[in-house]
XYZ file of C-alpha atoms in Angstrom:
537
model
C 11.189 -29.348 -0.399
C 12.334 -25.819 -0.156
C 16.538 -25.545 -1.313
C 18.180 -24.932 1.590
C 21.299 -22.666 1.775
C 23.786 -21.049 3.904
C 24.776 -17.152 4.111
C 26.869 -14.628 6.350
C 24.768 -11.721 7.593
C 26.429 -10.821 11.377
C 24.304 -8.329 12.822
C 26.565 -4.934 13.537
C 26.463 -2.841 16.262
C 23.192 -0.044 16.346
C 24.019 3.392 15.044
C 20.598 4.368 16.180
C 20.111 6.470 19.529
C 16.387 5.418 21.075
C 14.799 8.071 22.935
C 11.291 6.735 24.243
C 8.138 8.937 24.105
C 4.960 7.973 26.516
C 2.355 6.732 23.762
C -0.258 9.008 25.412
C 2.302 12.031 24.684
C 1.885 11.529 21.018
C -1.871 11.928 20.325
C -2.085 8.958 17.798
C -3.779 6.525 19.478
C -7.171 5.950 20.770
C -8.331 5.595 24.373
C -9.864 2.088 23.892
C -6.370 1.140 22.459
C -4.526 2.945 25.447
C -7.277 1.701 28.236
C -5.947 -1.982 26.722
C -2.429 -2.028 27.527
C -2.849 0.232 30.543
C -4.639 -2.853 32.223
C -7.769 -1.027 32.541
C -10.129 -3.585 34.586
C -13.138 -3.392 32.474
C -11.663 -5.042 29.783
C -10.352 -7.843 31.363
C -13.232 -10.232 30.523
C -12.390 -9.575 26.368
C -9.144 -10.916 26.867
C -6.982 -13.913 28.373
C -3.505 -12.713 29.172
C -2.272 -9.522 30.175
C 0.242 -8.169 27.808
C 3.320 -9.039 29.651
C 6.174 -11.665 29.537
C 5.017 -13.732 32.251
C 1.795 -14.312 30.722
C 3.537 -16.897 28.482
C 3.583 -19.127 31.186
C 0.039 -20.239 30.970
C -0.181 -19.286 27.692
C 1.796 -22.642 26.930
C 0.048 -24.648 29.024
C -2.926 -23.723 28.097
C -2.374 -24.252 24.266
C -3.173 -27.562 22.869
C -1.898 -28.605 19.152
C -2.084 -32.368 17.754
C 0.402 -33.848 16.501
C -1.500 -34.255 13.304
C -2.540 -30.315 13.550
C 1.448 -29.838 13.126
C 2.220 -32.613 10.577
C -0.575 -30.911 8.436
C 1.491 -27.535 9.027
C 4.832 -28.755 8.160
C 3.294 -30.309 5.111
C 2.035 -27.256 4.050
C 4.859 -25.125 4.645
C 6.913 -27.621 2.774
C 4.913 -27.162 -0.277
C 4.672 -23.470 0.195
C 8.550 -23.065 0.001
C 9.017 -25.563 -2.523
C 11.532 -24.285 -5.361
C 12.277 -21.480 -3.205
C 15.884 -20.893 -1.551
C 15.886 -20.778 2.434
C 17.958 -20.339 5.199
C 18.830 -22.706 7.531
C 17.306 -21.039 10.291
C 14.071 -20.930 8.075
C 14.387 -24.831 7.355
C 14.767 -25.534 10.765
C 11.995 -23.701 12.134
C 9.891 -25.115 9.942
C 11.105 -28.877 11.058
C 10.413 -27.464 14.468
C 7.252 -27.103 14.291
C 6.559 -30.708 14.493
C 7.635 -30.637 18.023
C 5.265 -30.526 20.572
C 8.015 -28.011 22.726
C 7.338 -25.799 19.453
C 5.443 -22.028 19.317
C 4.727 -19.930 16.915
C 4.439 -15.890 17.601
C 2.343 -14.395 14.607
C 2.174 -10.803 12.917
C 0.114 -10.438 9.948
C -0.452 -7.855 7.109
C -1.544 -7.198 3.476
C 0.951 -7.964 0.193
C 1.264 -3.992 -0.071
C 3.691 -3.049 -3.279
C 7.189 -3.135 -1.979
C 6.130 -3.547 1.762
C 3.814 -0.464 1.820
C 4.379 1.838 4.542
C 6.821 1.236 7.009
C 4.827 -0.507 9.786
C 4.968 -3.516 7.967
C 8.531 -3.828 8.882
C 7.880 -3.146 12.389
C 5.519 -5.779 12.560
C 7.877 -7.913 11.165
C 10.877 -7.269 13.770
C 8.600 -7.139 17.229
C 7.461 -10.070 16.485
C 10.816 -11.773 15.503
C 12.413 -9.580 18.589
C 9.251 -11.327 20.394
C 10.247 -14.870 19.992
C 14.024 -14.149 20.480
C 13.052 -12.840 24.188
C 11.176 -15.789 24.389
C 13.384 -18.292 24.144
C 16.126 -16.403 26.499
C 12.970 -16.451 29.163
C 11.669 -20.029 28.772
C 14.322 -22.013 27.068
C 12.886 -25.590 27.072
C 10.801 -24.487 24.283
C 11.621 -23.168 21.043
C 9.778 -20.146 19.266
C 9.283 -19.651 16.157
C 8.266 -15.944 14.450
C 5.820 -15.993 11.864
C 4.253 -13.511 9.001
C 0.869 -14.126 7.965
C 0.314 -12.821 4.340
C -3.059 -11.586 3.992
C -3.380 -13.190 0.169
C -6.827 -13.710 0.451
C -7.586 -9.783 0.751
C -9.826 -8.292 -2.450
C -8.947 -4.824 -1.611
C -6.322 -4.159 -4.553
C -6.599 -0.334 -3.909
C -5.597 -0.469 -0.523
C -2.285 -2.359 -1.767
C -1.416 -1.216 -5.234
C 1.113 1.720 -4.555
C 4.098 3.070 -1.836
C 5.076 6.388 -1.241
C 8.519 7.785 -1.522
C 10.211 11.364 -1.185
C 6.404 12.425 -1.010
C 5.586 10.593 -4.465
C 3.556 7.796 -4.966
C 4.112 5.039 -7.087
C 0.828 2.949 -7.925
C 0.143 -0.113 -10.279
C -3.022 -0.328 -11.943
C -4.403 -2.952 -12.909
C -8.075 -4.378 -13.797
C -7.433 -8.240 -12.561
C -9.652 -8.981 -9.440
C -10.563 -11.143 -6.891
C -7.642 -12.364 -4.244
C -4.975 -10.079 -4.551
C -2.396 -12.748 -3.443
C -3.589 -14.454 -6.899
C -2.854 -11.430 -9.416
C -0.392 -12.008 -11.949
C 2.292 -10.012 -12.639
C 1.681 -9.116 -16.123
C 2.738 -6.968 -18.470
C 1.027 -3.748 -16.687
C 3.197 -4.774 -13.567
C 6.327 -5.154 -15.499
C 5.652 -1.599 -17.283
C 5.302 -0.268 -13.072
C 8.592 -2.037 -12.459
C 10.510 -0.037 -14.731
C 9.239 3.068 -12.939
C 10.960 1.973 -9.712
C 14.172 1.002 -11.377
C 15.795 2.455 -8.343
C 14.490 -0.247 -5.796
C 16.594 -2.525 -4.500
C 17.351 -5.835 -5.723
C 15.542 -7.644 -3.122
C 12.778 -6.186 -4.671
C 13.352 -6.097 -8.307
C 14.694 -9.821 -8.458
C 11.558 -10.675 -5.899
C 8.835 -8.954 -8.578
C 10.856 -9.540 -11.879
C 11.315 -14.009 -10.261
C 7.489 -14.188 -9.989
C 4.687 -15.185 -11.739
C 1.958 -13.879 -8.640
C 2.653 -10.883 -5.882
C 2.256 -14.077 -3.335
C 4.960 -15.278 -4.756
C 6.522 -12.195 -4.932
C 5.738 -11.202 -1.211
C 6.942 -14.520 0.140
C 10.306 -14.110 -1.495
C 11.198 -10.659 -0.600
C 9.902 -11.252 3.071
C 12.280 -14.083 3.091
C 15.278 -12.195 1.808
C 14.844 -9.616 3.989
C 14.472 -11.805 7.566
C 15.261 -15.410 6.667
C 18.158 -15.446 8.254
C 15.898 -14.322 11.579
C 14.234 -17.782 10.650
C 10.738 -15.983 10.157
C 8.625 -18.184 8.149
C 5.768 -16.482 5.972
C 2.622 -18.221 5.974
C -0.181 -18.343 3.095
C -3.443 -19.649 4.836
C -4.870 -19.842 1.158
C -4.360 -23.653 1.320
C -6.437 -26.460 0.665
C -4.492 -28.767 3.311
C -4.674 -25.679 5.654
C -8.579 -25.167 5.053
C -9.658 -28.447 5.842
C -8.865 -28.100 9.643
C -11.646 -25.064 9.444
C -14.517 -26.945 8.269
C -16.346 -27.374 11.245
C -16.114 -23.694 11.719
C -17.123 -22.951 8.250
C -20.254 -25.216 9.337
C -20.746 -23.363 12.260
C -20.904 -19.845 10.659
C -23.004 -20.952 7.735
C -25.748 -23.184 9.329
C -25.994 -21.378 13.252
C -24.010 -17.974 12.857
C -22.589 -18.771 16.308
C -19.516 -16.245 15.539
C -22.041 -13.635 14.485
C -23.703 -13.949 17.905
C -20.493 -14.478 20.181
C -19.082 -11.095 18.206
C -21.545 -9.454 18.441
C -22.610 -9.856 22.598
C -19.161 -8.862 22.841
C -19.434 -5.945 20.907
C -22.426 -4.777 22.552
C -20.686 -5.245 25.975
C -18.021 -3.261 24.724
C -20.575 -0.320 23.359
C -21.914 -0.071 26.953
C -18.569 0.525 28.327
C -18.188 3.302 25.959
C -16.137 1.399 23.202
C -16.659 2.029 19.746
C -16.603 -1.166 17.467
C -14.053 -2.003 14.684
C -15.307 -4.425 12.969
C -18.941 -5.717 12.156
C -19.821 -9.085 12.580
C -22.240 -10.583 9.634
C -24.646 -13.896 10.285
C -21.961 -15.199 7.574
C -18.260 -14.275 7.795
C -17.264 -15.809 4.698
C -16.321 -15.037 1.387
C -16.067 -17.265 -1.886
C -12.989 -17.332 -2.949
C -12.410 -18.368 -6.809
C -10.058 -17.084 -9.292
C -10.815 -14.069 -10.382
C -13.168 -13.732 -7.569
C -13.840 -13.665 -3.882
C -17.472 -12.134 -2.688
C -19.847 -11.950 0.265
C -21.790 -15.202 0.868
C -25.209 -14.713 1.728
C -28.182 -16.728 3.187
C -31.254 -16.838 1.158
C -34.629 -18.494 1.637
C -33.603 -21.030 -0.506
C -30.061 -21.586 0.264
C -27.288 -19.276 -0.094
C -26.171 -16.812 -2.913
C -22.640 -15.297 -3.668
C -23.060 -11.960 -3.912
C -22.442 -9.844 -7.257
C -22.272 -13.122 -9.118
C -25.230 -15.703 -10.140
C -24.001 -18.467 -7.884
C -26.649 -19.862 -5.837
C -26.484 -23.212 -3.250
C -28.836 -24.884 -1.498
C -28.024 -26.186 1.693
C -27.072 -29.606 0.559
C -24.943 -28.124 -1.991
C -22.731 -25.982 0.480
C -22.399 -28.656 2.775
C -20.549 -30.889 -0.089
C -18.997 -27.715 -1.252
C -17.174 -27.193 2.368
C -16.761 -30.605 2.082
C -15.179 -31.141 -1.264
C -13.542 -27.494 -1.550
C -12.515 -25.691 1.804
C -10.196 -23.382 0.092
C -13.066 -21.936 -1.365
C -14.498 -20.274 1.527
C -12.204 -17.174 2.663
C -12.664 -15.877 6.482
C -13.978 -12.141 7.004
C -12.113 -10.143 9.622
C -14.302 -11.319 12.201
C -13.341 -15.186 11.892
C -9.444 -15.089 10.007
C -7.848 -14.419 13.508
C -9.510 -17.805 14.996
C -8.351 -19.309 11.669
C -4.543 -18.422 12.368
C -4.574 -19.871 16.085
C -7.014 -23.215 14.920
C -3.721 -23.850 12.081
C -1.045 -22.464 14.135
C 0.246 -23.517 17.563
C 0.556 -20.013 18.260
C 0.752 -17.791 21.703
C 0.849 -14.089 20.383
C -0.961 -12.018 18.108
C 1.036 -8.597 17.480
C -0.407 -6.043 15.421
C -1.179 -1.943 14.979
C -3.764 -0.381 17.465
C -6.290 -1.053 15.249
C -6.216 -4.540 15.134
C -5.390 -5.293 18.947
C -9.110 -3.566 19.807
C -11.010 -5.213 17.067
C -9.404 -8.488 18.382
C -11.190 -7.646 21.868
C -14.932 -8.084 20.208
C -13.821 -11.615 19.752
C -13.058 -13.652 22.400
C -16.504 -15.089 22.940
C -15.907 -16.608 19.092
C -12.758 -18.322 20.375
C -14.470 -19.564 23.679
C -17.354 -21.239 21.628
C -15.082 -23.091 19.410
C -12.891 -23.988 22.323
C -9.807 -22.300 20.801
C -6.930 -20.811 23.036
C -7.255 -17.030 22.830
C -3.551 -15.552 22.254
C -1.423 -13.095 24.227
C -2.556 -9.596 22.370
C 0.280 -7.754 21.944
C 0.980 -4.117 20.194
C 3.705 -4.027 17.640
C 6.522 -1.569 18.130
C 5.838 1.764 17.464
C 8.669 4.221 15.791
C 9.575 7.722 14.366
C 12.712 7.529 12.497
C 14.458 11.112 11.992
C 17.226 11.758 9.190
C 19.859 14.364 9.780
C 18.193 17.274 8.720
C 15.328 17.419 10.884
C 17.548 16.310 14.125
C 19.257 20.006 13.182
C 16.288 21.704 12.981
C 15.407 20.095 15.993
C 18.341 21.602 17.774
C 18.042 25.481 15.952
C 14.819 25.105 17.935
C 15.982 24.025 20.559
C 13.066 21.239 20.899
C 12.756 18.225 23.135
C 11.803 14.669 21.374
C 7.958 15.132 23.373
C 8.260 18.102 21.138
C 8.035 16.222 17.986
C 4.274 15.659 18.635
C 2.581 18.925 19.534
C -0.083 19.829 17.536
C 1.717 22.060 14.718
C -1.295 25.060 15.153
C -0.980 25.382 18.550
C 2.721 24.939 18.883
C 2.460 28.440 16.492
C 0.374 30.199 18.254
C 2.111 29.814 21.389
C 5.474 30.267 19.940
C 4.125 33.414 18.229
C 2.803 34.850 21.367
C 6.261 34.017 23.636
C 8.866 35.631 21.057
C 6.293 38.524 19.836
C 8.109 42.055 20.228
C 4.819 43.703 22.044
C 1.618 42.369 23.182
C -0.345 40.729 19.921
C -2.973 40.168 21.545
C -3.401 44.069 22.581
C -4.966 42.255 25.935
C -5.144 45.432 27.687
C -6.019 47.528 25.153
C -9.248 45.651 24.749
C -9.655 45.803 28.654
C -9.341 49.464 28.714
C -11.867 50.208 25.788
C -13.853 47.749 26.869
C -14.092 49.603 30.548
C -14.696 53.133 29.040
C -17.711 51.931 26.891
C -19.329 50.485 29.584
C -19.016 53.264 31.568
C -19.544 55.917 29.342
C -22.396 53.611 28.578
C -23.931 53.647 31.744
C -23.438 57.167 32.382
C -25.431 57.980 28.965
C -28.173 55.805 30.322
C -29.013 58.029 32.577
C -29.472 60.832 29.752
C -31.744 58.157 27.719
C -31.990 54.549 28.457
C -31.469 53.932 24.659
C -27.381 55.309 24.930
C -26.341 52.250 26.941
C -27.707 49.999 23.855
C -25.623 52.440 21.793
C -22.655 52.172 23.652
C -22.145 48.377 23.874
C -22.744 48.037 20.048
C -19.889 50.519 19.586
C -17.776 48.641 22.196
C -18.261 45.250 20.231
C -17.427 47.339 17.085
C -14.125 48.744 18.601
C -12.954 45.397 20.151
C -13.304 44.224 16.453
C -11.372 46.273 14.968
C -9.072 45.752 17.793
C -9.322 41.598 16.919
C -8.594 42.928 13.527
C -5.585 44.905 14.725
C -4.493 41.682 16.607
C -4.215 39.664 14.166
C -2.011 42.035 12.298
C 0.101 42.279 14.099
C 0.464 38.346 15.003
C 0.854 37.365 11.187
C 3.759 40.550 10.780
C 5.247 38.393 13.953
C 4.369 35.175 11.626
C 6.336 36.965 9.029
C 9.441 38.031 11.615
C 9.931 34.599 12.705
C 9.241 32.616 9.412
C 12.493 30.875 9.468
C 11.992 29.374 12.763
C 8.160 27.940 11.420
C 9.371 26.982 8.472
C 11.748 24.649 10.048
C 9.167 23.395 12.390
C 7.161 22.835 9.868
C 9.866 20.947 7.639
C 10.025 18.264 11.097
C 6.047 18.163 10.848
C 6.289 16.971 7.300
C 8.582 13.832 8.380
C 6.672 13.353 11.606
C 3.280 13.011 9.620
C 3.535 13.598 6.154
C 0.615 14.688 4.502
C -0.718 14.720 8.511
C -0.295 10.859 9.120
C 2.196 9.362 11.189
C 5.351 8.284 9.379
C 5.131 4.766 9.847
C 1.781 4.680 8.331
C 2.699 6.424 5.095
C 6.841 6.525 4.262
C 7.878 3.261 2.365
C 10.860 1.980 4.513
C 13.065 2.724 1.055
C 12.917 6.161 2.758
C 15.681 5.263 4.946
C 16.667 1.838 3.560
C 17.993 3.191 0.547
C 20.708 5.117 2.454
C 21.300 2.341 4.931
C 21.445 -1.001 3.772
C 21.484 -2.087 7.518
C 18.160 -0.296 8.667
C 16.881 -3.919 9.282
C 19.851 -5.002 11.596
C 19.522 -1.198 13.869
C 15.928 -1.873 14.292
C 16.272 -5.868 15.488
C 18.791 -4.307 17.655
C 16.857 -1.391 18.938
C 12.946 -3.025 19.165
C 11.376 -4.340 22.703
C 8.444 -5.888 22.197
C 7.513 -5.228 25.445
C 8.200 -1.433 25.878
C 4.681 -0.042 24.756
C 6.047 3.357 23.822
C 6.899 5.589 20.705
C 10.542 4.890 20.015
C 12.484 8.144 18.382
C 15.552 6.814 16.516
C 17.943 9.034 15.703
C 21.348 8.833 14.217
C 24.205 7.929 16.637
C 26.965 9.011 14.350
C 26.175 12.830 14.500
């Protein structure tokens, strides 16, 4: 059982000022992604609900979950937490969930060092925001927020660093396989020391555990406990076992393989590009120290990179015997989360709602409710200095987005002293060669050839001349680029959007209470960029 205890943590008042930006005025996400939550009709048929409140409606009535299904959950959650301290509003959730009136709303992401880049947070706090609206809308039934950690991920380079102040901090390491299962050994403790000036939620989190599951799980739960969101680890044994017939399924008949893919071709027609790539097998072995492709062979199936081979008797007892031993692909983990979860809404990054799309037909087959898709929040947070370079500029929060380069150009060309363009200079030259041109023709046809060579010669030299005098304006009005540049760097550092590359240290570190301004300043609901500024200026 997990130990169960009791804090203090009010949430105070926002300091944070929201202005909201259309998300088709920032030029970061895709149309497929945009054509989604702008209802667009063709894409009705990949999905079940709309993205809106009162979708939930038949979204509980349509979602069926034994009472065994959540016995087997509570049971597993119990173990997961055991020897861990929890919250009371963690312990009852998880006691909740053997009610039948009982949901679960579900964001997911990779054990990235120290959270990774700030979206992980956001994911985090739409989705606890998300049940909290919830249960104010439909309050015989109780909701319960949920992070899935992706331990079963291989990808250790996608994980192993944060960035910070435009520095990035990185643990190597030469362990593979799961990354949920690495140890934090001595290579991890020698990276620890380098980030001395985390927080303790983090140090005593890393520095506590013997795995970064372990790790992950107890920092998550620090940091939103007391928003009773419990962290789920679907690399379970218990949890496995009520895949099986799936696992069957994708081995023997690579039914998901042909449900993903008609509705990846479907989407193709309509102009769609895919995001993922469903395989005739969508599993992994999963071992310690290892987790690899399985593959089917003439004689059986093989394990790819390794010498394991099974024939088809031998897999069958395998998936039998050892369930945790087969790890989902991207194609079949989301219809692993809603078989062990009795769960309504997905939310996650514009990435993942569109790749979610190609797989409806996979839930259909298996008879599984599909889930309300839902975007997490989206969020630009600005520090002091850029909201007074903002105002020396005398820009709007739209202009936060404009493409640096042309932004430039234009602002070049409207404060310029004189013409840089020499527009009419070019016009003028331009008319006296072609009618001295044409005149000469009539001397010898050969002159007019003459003459429009030396009029493409002049009007590069006048280019030339043009672009002299636009970088001397470049020069004149340096201070004012420089500072828009300085706002570009913390709008996309290193030209990626914030949230996908600043570790949320970047602004936690300064304000212990970033956590508390964003619970109080997320919608779920509002699919736009939210600009949060600082209140007290």
């Amino acid at each position: 059982m997990p130990k169960l205890v009791f804090q203090n943590n009010p949430q105070l008042n926002s300091l944070m000022k929201k202005h909201c930006v259309e998300l088709h005025q920032t030029g970061q996400f895709s149309r497929f992604f945009l054509d989604y939550i702008e209802g667009k009709k063709e894409l009705e048929p990949f999905y079940s609900h709309a993205p809106k409140l009162e979708s939930f409606k038949n979204a509980i009535e349509q979602k069926t979950f034994s009472a065994e299904h959540r016995k087997g959950l509570v049971d597993a959650l119990h173990s997961q937490y055991a020897n861990q301290e929890v919250s009371y509003a963690v312990s009852s959730n998880i006691e909740a969930l053997a009610s039948e009136r009982t949901f679960t709303v579900t964001t997911g992401h990779q054990l990235n060092l120290f959270t990774g880049p700030l979206y992980f947070i956001y994911k985090i706090v739409s989705t606890i925001n998300l049940a909290k609206k919830l249960a104010k809308t439909y309050p015989d039934y109780k909701f319960v927020p949920v992070y899935w950690m992706a331990t079963e991920d291989h990808d250790f380079d996608e994980i192993n660093y944060f960035k910070l102040d435009g520095k990035k901090y990185q643990w190597n390491s030469e362990q593979t396989g799961a990354v949920g299962d690495f140890e934090l050994d001595k290579t991890f403790k020698e990276f620890l020391k380098s980030v001395s000036f985390a927080p303790e939620v983090f140090l005593d989190a890393y520095a506590s555990s013997k795995t970064l599951s372990e790790a992950a799980r107890k920092y998550v739960n620090s940091l939103f406990g007391e928003e009773g969101l419990l962290v789920v680890d679907g690399d379970d044994a218990k949890l496995k076992r009520e895949f099986t017939e799936v696992i069957l399924s994708d081995l023997f008949e690579h039914k998901p393989f042909e449900k993903a893919t008609e509705a990846t071709d479907a989407l193709e027609e309509l102009g769609y590009s895919s995001q993922i790539f469903p395989r005739e097998v969508n599993f992994f072995y999963l071992d310690k120290g290892v987790r690899e492709r399985i593959e089917k062979m003439e004689s059986g199936f093989g394990v790819v990179n390794t010498e394991l081979r099974f024939t088809e008797q031998e897999m069958k007892a395998l998936i039998e015997k050892h369930p945790e031993r087969f790890s989902p692909n991207v194609v079949l983990r989301p219809l692993y989360q809603e078989v062990i979860l009795p769960n309504l809404a997905y939310l996650g990054g514009p990435a993942e709602v569109v790749y979610w799309l190609q797989l409806k037909g996979v839930f259909d087959h298996f008879e599984v409710p599909f889930p309300v898709l839902l975007p997490r929040n989206f969020a630009l947070i600005l520090n002091e200095k850029v909201q007074r370079k903002m105002e020396q500029l005398n820009w709007s929060f739209e202009d936060l987005f404009v493409d640096l380069e042309h932004w430039k150009k234009t602002f070049v060309k409207a404060e310029a002293s004189m013409d840089i363009e020499l527009k009419k200079q070019k016009e003028v030259i331009s008319a006296l060669f072609d009618t001295k041109g044409k005149e000469a023709a009539h001397l010898e046809k050969t002159l007019e050839n003459a003459f429009e060579a030396g009029k493409v010669r002049s009007l590069k030299i006048i280019d030339q001349m043009a672009t002299k005098l636009r970088k001397a304006e470049e020069r004149r009005l340096n201070t004012q680029i420089e500072r828009a540049c300085c706002i570009q760097e913390l709008v996309k550092p290193g030209g990626s959007p914030q949230e996908r590359v600043v570790n949320m240290m970047q602004f936690y570190l300064s304000n212990p209470e970033l956590i508390s301004e964003l619970l109080d300043c997320f919608d779920p609901l509002d699919f736009r960029m939210m600009v949060l500024s600082d209140e007290s200026r």
